[in-house]
PDB file of C-alpha atoms and ligand atoms in Angstrom:
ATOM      1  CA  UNK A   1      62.871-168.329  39.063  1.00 48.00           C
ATOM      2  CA  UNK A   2      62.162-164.314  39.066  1.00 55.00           C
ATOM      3  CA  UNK A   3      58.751-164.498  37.097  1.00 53.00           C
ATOM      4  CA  UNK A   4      56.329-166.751  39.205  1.00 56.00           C
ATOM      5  CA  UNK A   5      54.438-167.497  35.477  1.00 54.00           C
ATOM      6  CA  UNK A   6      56.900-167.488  33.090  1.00 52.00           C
ATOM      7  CA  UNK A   7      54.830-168.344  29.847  1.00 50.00           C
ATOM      8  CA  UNK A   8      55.949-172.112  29.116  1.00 74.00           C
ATOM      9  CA  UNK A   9      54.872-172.391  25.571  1.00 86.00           C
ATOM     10  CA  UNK A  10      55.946-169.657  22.674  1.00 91.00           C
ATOM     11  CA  UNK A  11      53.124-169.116  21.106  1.00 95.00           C
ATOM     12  CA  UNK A  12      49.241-170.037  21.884  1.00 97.00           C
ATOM     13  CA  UNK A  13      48.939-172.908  18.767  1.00 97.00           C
ATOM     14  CA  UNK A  14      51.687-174.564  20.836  1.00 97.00           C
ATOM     15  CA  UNK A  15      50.418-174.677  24.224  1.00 97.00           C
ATOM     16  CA  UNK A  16      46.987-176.012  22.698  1.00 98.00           C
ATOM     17  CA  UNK A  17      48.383-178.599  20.588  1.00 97.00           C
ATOM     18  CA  UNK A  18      50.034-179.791  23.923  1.00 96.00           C
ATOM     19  CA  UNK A  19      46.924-180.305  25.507  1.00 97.00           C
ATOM     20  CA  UNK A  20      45.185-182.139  22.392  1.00 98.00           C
ATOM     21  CA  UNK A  21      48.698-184.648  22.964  1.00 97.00           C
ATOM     22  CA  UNK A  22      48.231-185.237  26.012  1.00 97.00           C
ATOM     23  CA  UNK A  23      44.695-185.964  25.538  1.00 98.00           C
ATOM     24  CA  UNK A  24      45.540-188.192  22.980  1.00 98.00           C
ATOM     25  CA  UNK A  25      48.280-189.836  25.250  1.00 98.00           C
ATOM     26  CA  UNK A  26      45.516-190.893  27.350  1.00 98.00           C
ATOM     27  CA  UNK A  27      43.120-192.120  25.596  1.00 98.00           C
ATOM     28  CA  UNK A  28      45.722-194.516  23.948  1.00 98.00           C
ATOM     29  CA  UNK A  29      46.520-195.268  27.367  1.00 98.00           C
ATOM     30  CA  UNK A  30      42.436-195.956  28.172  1.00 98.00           C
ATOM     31  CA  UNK A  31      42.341-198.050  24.999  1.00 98.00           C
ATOM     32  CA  UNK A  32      45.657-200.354  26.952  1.00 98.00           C
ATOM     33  CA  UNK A  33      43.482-200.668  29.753  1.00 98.00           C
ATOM     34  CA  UNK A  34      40.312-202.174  28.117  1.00 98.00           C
ATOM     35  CA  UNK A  35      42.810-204.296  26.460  1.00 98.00           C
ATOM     36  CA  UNK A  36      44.619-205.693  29.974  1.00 98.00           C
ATOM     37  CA  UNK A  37      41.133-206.137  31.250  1.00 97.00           C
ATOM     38  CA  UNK A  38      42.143-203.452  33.747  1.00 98.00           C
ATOM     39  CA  UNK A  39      39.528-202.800  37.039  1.00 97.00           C
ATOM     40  CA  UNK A  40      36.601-200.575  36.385  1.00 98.00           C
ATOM     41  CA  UNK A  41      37.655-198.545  38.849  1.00 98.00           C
ATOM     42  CA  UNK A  42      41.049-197.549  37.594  1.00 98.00           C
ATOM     43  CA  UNK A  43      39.619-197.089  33.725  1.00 98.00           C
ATOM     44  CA  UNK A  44      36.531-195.032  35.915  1.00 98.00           C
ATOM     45  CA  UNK A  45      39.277-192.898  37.223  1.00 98.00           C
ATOM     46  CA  UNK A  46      41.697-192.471  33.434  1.00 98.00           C
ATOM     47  CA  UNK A  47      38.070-192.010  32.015  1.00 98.00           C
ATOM     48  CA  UNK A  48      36.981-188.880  34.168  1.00 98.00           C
ATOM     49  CA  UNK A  49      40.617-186.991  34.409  1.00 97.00           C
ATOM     50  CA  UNK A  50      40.136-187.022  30.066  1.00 98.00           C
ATOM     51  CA  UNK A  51      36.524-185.678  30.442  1.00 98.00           C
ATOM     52  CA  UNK A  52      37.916-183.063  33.207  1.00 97.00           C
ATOM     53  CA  UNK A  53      41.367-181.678  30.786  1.00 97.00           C
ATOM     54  CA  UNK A  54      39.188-181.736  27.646  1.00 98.00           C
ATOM     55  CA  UNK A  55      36.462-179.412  29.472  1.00 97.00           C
ATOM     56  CA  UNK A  56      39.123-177.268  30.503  1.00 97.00           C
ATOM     57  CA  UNK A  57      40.819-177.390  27.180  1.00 98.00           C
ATOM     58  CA  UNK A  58      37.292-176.639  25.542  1.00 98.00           C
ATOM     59  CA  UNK A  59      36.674-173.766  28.103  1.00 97.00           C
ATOM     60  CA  UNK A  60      40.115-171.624  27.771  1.00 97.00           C
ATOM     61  CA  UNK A  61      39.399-172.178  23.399  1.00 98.00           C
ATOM     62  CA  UNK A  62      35.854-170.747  23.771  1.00 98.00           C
ATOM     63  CA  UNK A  63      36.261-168.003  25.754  1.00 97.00           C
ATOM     64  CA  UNK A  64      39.822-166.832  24.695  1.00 97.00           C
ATOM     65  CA  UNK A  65      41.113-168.383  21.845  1.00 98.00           C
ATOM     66  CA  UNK A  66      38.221-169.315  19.202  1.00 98.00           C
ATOM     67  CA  UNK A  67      36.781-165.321  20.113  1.00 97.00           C
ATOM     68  CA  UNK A  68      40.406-163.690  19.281  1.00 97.00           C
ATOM     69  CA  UNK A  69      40.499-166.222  15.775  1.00 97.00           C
ATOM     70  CA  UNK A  70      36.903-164.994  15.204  1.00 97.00           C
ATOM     71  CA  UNK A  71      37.757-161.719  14.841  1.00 96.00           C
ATOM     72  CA  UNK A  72      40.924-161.913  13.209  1.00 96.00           C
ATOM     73  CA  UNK A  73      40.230-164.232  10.587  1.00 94.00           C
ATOM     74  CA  UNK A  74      36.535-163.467  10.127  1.00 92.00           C
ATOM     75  CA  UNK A  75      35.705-166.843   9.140  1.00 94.00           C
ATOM     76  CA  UNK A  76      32.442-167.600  11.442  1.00 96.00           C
ATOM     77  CA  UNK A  77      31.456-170.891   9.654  1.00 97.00           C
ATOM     78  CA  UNK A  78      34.665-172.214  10.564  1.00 97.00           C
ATOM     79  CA  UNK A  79      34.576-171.483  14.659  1.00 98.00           C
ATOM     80  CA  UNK A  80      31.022-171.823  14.946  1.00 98.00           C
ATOM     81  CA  UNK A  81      31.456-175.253  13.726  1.00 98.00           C
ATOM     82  CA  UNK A  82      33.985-175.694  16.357  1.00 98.00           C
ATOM     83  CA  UNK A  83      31.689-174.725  18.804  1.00 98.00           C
ATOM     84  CA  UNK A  84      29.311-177.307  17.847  1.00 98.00           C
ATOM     85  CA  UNK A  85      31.854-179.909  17.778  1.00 98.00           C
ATOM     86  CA  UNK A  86      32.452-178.764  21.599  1.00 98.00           C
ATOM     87  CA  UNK A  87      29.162-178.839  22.600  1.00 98.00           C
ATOM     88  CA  UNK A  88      28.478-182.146  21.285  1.00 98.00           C
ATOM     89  CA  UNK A  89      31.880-183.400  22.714  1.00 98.00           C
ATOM     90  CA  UNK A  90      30.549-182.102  26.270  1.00 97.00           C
ATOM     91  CA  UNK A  91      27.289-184.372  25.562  1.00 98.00           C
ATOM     92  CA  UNK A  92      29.439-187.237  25.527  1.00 98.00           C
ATOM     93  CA  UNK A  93      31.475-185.988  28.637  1.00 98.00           C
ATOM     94  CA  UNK A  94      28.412-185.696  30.673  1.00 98.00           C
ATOM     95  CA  UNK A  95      27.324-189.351  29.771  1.00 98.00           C
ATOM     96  CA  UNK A  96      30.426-190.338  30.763  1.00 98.00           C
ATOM     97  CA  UNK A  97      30.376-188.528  34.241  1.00 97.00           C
ATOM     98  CA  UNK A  98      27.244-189.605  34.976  1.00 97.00           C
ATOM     99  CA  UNK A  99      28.142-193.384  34.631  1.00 98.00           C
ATOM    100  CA  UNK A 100      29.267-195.756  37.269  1.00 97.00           C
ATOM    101  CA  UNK A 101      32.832-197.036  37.225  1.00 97.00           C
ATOM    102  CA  UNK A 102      30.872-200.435  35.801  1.00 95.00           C
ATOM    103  CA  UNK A 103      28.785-199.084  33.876  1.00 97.00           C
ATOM    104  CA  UNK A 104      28.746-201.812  30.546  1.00 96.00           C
ATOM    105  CA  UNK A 105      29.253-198.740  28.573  1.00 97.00           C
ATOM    106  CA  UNK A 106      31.712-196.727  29.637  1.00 98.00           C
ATOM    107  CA  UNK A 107      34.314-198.257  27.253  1.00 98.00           C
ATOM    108  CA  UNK A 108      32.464-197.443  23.896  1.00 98.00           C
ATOM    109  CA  UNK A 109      31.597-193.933  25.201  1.00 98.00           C
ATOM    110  CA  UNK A 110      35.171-193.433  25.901  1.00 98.00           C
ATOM    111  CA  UNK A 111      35.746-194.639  22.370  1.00 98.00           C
ATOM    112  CA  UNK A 112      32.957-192.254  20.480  1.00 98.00           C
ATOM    113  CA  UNK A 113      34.469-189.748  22.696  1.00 98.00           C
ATOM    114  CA  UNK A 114      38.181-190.137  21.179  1.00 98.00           C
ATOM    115  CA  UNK A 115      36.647-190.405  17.640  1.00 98.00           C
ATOM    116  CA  UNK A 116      35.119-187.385  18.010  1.00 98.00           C
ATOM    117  CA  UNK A 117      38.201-185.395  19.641  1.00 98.00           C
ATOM    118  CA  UNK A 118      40.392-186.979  16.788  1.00 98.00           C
ATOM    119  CA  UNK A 119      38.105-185.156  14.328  1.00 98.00           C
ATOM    120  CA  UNK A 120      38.180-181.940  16.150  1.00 98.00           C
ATOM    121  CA  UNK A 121      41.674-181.868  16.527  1.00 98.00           C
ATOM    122  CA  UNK A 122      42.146-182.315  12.962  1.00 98.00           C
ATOM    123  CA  UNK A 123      39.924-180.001  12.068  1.00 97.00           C
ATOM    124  CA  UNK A 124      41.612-177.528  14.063  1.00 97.00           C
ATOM    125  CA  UNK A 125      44.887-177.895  13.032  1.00 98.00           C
ATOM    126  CA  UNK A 126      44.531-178.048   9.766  1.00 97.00           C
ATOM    127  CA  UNK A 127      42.017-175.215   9.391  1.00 96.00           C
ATOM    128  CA  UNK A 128      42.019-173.081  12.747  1.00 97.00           C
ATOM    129  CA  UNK A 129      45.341-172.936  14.016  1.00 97.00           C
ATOM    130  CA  UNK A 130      47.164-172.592  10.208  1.00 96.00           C
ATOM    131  CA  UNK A 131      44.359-169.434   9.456  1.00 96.00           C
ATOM    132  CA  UNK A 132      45.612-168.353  12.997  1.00 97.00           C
ATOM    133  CA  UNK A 133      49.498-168.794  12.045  1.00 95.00           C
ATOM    134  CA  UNK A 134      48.996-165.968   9.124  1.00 95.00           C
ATOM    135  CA  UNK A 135      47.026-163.911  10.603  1.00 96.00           C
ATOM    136  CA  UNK A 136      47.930-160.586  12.765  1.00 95.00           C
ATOM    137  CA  UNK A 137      47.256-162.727  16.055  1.00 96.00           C
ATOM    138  CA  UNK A 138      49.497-161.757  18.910  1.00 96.00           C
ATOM    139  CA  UNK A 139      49.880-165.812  19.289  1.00 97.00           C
ATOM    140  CA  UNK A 140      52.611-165.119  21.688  1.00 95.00           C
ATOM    141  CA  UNK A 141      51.179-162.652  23.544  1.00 95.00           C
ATOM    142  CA  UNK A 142      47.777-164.886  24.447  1.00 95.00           C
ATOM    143  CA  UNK A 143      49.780-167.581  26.192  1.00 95.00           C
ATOM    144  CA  UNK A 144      49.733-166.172  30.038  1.00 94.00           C
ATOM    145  CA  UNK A 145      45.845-165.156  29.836  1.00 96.00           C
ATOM    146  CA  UNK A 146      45.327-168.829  28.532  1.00 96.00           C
ATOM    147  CA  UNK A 147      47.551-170.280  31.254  1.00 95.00           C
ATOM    148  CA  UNK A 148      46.370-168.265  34.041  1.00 96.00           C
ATOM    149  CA  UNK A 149      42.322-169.398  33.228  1.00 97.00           C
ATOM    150  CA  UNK A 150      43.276-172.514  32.294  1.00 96.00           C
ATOM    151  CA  UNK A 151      44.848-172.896  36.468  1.00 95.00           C
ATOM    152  CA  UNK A 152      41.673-171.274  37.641  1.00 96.00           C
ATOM    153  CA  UNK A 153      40.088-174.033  35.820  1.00 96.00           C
ATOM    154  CA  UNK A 154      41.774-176.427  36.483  1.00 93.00           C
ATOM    155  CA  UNK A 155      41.350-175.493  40.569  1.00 92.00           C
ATOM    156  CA  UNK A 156      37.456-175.589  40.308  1.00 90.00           C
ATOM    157  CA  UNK A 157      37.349-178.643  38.422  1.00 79.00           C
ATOM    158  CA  UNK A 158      38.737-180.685  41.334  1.00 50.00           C
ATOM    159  CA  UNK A 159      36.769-179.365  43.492  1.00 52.00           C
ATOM    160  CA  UNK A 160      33.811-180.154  40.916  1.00 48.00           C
ATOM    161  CA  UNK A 161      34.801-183.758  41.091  1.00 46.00           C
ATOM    162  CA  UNK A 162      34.424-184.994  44.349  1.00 44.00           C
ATOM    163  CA  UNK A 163      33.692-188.461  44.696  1.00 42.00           C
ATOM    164  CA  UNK A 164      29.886-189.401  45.324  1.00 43.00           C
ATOM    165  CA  UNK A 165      28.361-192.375  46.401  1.00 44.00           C
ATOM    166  CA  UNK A 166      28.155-193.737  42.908  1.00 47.00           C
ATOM    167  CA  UNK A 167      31.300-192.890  41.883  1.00 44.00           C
ATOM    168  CA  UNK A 168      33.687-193.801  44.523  1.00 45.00           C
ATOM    169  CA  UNK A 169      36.735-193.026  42.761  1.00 47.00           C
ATOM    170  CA  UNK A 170      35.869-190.072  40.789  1.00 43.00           C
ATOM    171  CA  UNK A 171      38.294-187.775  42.268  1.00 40.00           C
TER     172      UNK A 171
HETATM  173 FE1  FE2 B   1      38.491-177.210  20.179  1.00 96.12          FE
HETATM  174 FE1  FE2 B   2      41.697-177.752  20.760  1.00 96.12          FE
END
């Protein structure tokens, strides 16, 4: 291909509402593995990769995307609620991270944790990203900042995550 980052997504609403899929995808997929009885270890592992793509998802909307929707929709209620919503969501994250793979609750924090993206997600879609859609937002025109942060982020978060002695397999 001639463009080394040709934007993947057409507009901005689109390339977040990936991320809150996939997200979704795998805490369904966390739920399967309480329900097989799966290893610690393994749900440790599904656990920490959610609480690593929902930072970075939380990051790029914070310092790109909720500022640009500030200003264009001039609703601060609405994204400083958001913000909240993140910063209680990152609460939960950093119980989560600092949990052993057998910890007894890792599988309800997990849980609360999905609630409370669910919620957000909502929230956002049905409020944010639809004030967003009719406003003057270059939607399109956000996508390669948002990409190219969201690799940078993506980079020091596994570096972030090396494994420690508690958490063997929290790379
Ligand atoms: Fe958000
Ligand atoms: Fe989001």
């Amino acid at each position: 291909m001639p463009n080394p980052t040709p934007p993947a997504y057409e507009d901005v609403l689109l390339l977040l509402d990936a991320d809150h899929k996939l997200v979704k995808k795998m805490f369904i997929e966390y739920a399967g593995l309480v329900e097989d009885d799966a290893p610690a270890a393994a749900k440790q592992q599904l656990a920490l990769k959610i609480c690593q793509d929902i930072t970075v998802h939380a990051q790029i909307e914070e310092e790109i995307f909720y500022p640009a929707v500030r200003e264009a929709i001039g609703d601060d209620g609405l994204i400083d609620h958001a913000e909240e919503e993140h910063a209680q969501a990152k609460e939960k994250i950093a119980e989560i991270q600092r949990m052993s793979a057998d910890d007894k609750g890792m599988d309800d924090a997990v849980k609360e944790l999905a609630t409370m993206i669910d919620e957000h997600v909502m929230e956002e879609l049905e409020k944010m990203f639809l004030q967003a859609q009719y406003s003057d937002l270059d939607l399109r025109g956000m996508v390669p900042q948002l990409l190219a942060r969201k690799k940078q982020l993506q980079a020091q978060g596994g570096k972030m995550k090396e494994p420690t002695k508690k958490n063997q397999v929290a790379a």
